[in-house]
Short mmCIF file of C-alpha atoms in Angstrom, two decimals:
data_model
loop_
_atom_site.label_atom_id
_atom_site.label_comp_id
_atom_site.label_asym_id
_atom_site.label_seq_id
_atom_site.Cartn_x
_atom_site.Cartn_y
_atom_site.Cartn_z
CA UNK A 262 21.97 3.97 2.17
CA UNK A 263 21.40 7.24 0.13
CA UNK A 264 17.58 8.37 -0.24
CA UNK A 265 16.09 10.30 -3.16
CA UNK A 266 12.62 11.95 -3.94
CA UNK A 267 10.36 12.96 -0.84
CA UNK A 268 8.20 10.99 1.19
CA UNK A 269 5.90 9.53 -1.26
CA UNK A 270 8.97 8.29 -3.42
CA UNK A 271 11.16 7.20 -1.79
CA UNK A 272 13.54 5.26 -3.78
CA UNK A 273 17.20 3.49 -2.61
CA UNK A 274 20.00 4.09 -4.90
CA UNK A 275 21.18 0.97 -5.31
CA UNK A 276 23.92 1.07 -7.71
CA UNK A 277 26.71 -1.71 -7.73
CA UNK A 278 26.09 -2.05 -3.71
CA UNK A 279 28.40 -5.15 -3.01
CA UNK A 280 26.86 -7.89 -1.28
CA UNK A 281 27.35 -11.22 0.12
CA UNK A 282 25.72 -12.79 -3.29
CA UNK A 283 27.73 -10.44 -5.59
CA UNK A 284 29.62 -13.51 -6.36
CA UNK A 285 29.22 -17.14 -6.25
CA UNK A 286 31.78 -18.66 -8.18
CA UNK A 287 33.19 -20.13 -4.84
CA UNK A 288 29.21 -21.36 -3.43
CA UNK A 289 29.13 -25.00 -2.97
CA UNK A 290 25.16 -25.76 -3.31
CA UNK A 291 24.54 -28.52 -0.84
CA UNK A 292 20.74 -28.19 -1.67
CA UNK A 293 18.71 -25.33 -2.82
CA UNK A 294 18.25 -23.90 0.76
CA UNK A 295 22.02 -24.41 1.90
CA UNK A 296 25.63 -23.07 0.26
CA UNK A 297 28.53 -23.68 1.53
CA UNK A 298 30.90 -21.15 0.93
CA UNK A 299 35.26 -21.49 -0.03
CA UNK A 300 36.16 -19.84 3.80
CA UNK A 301 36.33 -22.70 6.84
CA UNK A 302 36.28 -22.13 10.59
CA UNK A 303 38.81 -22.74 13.13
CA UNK A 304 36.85 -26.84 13.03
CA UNK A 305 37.12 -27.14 9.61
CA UNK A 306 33.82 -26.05 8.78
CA UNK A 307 32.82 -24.57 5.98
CA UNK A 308 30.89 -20.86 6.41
CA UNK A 309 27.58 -21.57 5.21
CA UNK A 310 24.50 -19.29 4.00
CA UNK A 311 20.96 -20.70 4.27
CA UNK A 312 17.79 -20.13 3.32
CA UNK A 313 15.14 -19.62 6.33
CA UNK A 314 12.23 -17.90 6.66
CA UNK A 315 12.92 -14.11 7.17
CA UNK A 316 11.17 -11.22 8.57
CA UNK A 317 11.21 -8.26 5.81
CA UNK A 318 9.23 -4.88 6.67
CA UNK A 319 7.50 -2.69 3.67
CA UNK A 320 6.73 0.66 3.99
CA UNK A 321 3.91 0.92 1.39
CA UNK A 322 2.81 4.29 -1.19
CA UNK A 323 0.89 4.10 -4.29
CA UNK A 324 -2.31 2.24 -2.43
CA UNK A 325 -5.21 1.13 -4.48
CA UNK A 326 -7.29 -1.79 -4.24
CA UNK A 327 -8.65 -3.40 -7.72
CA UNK A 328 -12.19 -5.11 -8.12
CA UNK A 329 -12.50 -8.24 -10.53
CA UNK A 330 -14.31 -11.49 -11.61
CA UNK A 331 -11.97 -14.14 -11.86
CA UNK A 332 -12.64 -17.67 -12.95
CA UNK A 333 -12.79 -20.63 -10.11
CA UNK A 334 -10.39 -22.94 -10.47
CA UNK A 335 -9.51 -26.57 -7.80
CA UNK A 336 -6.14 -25.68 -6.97
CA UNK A 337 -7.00 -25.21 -3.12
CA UNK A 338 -9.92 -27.01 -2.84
CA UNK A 339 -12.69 -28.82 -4.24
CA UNK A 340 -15.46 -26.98 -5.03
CA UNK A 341 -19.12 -28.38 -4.21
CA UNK A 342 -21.21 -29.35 -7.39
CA UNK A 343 -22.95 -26.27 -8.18
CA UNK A 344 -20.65 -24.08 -7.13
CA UNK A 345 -20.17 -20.65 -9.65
CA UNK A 346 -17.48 -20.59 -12.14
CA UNK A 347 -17.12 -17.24 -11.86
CA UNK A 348 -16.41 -14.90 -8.17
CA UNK A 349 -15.94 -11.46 -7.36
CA UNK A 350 -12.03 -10.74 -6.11
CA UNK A 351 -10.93 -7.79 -4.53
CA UNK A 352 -6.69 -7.13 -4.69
CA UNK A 353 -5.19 -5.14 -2.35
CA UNK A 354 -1.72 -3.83 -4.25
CA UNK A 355 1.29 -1.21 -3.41
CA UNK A 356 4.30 -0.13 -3.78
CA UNK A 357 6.54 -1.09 -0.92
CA UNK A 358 10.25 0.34 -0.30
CA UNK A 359 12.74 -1.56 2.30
CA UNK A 360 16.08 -0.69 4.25
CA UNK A 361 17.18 -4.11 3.23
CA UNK A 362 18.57 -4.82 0.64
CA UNK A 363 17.37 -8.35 -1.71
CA UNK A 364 20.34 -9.47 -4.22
CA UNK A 365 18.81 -12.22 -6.94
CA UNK A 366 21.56 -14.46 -7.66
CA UNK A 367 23.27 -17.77 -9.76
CA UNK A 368 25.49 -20.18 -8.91
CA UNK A 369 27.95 -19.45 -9.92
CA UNK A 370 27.22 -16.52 -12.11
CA UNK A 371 26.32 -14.24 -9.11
CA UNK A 372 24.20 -11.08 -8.84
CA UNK A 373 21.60 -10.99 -11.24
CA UNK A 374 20.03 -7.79 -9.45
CA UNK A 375 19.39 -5.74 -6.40
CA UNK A 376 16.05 -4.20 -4.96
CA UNK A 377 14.88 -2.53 -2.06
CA UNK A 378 11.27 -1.77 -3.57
CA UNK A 379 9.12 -4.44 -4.01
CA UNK A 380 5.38 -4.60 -5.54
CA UNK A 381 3.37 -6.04 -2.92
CA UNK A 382 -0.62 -7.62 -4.00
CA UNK A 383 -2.73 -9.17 -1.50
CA UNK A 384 -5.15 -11.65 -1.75
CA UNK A 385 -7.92 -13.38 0.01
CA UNK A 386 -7.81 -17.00 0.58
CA UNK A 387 -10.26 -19.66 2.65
CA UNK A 388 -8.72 -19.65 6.60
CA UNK A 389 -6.72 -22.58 7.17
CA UNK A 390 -4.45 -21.95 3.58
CA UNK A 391 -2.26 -19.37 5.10
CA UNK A 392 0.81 -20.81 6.72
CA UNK A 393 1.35 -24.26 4.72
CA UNK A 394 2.83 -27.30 5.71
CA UNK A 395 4.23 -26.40 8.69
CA UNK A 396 2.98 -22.98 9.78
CA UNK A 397 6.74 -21.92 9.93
CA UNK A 398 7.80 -18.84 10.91
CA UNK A 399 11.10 -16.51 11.78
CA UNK A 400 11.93 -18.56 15.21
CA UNK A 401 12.28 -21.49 13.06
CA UNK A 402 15.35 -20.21 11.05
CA UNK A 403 17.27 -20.05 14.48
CA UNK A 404 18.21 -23.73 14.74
CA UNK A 405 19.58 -23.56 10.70
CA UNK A 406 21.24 -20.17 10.87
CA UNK A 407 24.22 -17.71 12.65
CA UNK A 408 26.26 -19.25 15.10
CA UNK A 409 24.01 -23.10 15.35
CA UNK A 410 24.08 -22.78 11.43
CA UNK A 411 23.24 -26.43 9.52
CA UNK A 412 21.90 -27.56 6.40
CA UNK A 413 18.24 -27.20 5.78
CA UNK A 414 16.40 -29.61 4.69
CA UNK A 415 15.65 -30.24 1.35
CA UNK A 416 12.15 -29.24 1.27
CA UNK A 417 12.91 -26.31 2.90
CA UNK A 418 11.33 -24.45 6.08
CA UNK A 419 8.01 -23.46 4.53
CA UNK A 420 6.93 -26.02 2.28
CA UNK A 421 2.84 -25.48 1.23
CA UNK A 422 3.08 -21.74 1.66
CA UNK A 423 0.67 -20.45 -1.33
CA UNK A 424 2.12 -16.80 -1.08
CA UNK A 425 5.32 -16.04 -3.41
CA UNK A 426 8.09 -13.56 -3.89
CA UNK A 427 8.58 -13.37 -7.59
CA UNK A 428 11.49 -11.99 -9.58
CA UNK A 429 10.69 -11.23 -12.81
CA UNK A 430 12.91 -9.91 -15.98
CA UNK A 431 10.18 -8.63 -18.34
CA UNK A 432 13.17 -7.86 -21.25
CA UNK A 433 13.47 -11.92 -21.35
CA UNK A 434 9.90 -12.80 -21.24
CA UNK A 435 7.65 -12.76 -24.01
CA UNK A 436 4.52 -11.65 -22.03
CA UNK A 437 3.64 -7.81 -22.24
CA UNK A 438 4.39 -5.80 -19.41
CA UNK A 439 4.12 -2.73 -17.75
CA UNK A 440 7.57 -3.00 -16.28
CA UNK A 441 10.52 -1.87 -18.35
CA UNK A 442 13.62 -3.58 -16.25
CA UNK A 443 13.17 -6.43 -14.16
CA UNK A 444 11.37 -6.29 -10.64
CA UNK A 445 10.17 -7.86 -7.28
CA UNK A 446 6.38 -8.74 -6.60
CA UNK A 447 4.97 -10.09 -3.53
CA UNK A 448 2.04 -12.52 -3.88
CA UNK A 449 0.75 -12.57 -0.59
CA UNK A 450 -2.41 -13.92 1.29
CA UNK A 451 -4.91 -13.51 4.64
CA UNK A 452 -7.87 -15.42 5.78
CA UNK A 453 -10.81 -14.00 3.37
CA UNK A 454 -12.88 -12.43 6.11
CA UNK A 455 -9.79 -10.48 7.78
CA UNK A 456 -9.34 -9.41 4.29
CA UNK A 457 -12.87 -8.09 3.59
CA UNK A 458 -13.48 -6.24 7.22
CA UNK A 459 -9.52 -4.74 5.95
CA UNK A 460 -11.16 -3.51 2.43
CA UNK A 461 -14.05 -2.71 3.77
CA UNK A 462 -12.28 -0.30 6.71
CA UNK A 463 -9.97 1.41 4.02
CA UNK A 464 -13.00 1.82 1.34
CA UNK A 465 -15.19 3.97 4.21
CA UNK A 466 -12.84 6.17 5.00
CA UNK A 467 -11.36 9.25 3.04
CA UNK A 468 -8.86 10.61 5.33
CA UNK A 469 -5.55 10.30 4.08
CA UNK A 470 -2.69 7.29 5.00
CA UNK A 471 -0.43 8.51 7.42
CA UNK A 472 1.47 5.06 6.89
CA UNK A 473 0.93 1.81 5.87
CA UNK A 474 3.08 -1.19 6.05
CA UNK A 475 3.40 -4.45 5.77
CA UNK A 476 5.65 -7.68 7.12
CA UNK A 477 6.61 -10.26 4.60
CA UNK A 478 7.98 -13.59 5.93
CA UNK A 479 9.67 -15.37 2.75
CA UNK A 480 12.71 -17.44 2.62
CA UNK A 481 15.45 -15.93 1.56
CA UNK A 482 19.40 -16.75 1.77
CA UNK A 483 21.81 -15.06 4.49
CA UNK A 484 25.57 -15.33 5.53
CA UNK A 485 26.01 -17.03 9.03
CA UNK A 486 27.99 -14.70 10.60
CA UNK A 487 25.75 -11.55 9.20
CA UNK A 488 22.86 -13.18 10.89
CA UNK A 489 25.36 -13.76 14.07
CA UNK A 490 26.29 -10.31 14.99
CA UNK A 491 23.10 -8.23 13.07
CA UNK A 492 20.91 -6.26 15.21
CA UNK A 493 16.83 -6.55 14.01
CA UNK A 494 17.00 -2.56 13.57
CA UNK A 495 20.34 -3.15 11.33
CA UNK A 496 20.40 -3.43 7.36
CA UNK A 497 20.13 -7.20 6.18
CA UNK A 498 21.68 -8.40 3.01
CA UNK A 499 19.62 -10.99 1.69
CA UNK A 500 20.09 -13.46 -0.82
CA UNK A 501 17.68 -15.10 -3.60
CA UNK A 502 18.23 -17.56 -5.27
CA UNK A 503 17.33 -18.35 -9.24
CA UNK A 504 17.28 -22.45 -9.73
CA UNK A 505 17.07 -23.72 -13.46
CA UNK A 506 17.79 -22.07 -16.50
CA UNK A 507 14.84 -19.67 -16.46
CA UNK A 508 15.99 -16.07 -17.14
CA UNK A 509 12.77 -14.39 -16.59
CA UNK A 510 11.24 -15.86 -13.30
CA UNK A 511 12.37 -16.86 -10.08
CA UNK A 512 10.92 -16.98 -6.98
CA UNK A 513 10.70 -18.39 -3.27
CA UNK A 514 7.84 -18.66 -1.16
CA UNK A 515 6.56 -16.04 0.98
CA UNK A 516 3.83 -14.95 3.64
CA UNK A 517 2.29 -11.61 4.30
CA UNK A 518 2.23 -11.79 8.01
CA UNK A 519 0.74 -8.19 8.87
CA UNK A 520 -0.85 -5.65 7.03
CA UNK A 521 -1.17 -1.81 8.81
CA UNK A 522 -2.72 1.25 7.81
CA UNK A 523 -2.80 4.38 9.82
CA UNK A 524 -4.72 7.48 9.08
CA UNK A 525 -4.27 11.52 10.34
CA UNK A 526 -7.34 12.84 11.99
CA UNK A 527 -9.42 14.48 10.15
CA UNK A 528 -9.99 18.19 11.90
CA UNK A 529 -12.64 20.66 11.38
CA UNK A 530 -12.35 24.46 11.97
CA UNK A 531 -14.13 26.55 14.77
CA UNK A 532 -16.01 28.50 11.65
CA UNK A 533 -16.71 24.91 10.03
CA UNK A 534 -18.07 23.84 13.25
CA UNK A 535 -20.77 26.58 14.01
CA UNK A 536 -21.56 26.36 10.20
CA UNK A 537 -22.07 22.58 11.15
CA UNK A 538 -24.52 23.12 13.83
CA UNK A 539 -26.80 25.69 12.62
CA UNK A 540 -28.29 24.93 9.21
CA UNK A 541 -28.22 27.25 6.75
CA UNK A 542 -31.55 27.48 6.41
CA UNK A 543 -31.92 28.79 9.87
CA UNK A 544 -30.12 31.35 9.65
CA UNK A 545 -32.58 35.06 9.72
CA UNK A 546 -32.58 36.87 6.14
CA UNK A 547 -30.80 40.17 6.74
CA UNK A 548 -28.95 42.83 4.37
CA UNK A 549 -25.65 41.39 6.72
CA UNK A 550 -25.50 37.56 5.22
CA UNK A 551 -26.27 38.45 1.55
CA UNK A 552 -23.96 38.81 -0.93
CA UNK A 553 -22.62 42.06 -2.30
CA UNK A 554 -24.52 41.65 -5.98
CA UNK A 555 -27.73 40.56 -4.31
CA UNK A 556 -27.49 43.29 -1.93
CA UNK A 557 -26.67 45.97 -4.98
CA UNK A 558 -29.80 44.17 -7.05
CA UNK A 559 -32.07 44.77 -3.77
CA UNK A 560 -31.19 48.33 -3.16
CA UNK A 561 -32.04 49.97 -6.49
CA UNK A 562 -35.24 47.63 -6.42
CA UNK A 563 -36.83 49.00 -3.17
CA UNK A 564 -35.45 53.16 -4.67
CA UNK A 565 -37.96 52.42 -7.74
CA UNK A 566 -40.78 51.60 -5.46
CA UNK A 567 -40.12 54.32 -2.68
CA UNK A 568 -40.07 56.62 -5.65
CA UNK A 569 -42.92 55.42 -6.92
CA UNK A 570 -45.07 55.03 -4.13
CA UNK A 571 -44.13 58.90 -3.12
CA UNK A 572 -45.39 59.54 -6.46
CA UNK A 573 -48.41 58.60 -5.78
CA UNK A 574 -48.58 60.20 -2.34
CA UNK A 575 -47.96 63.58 -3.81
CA UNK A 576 -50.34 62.82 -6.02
CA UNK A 577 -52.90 62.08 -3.45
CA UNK A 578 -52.01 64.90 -1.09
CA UNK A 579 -52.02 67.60 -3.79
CA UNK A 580 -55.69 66.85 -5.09
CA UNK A 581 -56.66 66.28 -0.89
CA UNK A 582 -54.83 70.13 -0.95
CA UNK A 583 -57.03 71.39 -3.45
CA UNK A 584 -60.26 69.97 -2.82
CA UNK A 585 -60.07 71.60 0.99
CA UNK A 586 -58.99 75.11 -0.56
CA UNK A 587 -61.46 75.01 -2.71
CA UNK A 588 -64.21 73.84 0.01
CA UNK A 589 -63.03 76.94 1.41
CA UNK A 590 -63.31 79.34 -0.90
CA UNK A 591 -66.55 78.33 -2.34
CA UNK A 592 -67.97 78.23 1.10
#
């Protein structure tokens, strides 16, 4: 996979990569989470790709975390009489690139797109949300995928999972967006007080992100023999799949399983140190630590008054001279 722009752009040229959901005008959809595809095994079996929960790491840039009233709605829970319409919501958004590679697809139109980049918001949510139905996560795709490959059920693996993987094709839909072509965007969620001591770590600190990334768990389709014979540190072609006639969304469902943010040290120079410890205020007045002008200013100031003040002394000494002489003289 070819790499352009430095580290804080990094951006996979996709082009016309071919993938295992390039084309689907063979797929046999036994469900939405299982295709069967033309090919048969030695048995008689048809290969298969299915949809299981997989394990997808984000390296994140572009970090910023947004601060908004939002109205309360019921959708997770009902809310006590009383309760405030309206709640403070903190979003935790970036930018996140992958080696893997995501191909949106129709059956039996095939590829749609292809990303590697997806844009990644996190949310809080009350503990016990997180996880669904059945709290599913990448060691339960092993019984419905690679060499033990079945049909999943028809509710799929992660049924009740709030958190989404959206595809969306803003040049079909008749919202505005900010996006010119279509895109990727992960709608993820942690417990609410994990999420504030995480905002409130990154908002005290100003030393700069070393790296940050984050694991997404979301169901997504893959060929039985890729996920046979691919190593975890290997590039994964994933598949995901657009139901209906909707051109402008799709999605699946999707959890942000870890979120990590590492920061460089923050180092201070053996001049910034000393500096540290002694106030400046401390420090004795002398001609050595002032600057140049004030130095200049200070200089011709104390030549007027040394010339004055020996003015005045040979002033004084003359008329001392004179009135002795003249003591003298007179007798």
């Amino acid at each position: 996979m070819l790499l352009i722009g430095g580290a804080d752009s990094i951006r996979p040229l996709l082009g016309d990569a071919m993938s295992r959901f390039s084309k689907a005008n063979d797929f046999t959809l036994v469900n939405n989470f299982t295709i069967n595809h033309a090919d048969k095994l030695s048995d008689g079996r048809h290969f298969m790709s299915t949809c299981a929960p997989q394990g997808v790491w984000l390296d994140l840039y572009d970090i910023e975390f947004t601060h908004r009233v939002e109205w309360q709605d019921d959708n997770y829970e009902k809310r006590p009489p009383g309760s405030p319409d309206f709640k403070l919501r903190s979003v935790f958004t970036a930018r996140g690139t992958t080696k893997d590679t995501i191909t949106v697809f129709r059956v039996p139109d095939g590829k749609v797109a292809q990303f590697s980049e997806i844009q990644v918001m996190v949310k809080p949510l009350p503990k016990g949300k997180v996880g669904g139905e059945k709290r599913s996560s990448t060691l339960d795709r092993v019984g419905f995928s690679g060499m033990s490959s079945k049909s999943v059920p028809p509710e799929g693996l992660m049924s009740g999972e709030p958190g989404t993987l959206l595809y969306v094709d803003p040049t079909t839909d008749t919202w505005p967006s900010e996006h010119d072509k279509p895109y990727l965007q992960l709608e993820g969620y942690i417990d609410e007080a994990e999420f504030s001591a995480l905002m409130q770590r990154l908002s005290m600190t100003a030393a700069p992100v070393r790296k940050a990334t984050v694991r997404m768990v979301a169901e997504l389709f893959e060929h039985e023999v890729d996920a046979s014979l691919s190593e975890p540190w290997h590039h994964k072609d994933y598949g995901l799949l657009l139901r209906g006639e909707d051109k402008a969304y799709g999605f699946t469902r999707a959890r942000v399983e870890s979120v990590s943010v590492a920061f460089k040290p923050t180092t201070i120079s053996e001049d910034d140190a000393d500096d540290a410890d002694e106030p400046k205020t401390a420090k004795p007045i002398s001609m050595d630590n002032l600057p140049p002008d004030m130095v200049s200013k200070i200089s011709k100031d104390m030549l007027v008054k040394i010339e004055k003040r020996l003015g005045v002394l040979t002033g004084i000494v003359g008329f001392s001279a004179a009135f002795v002489v003249g003591k003298i003289l007179l007798g």
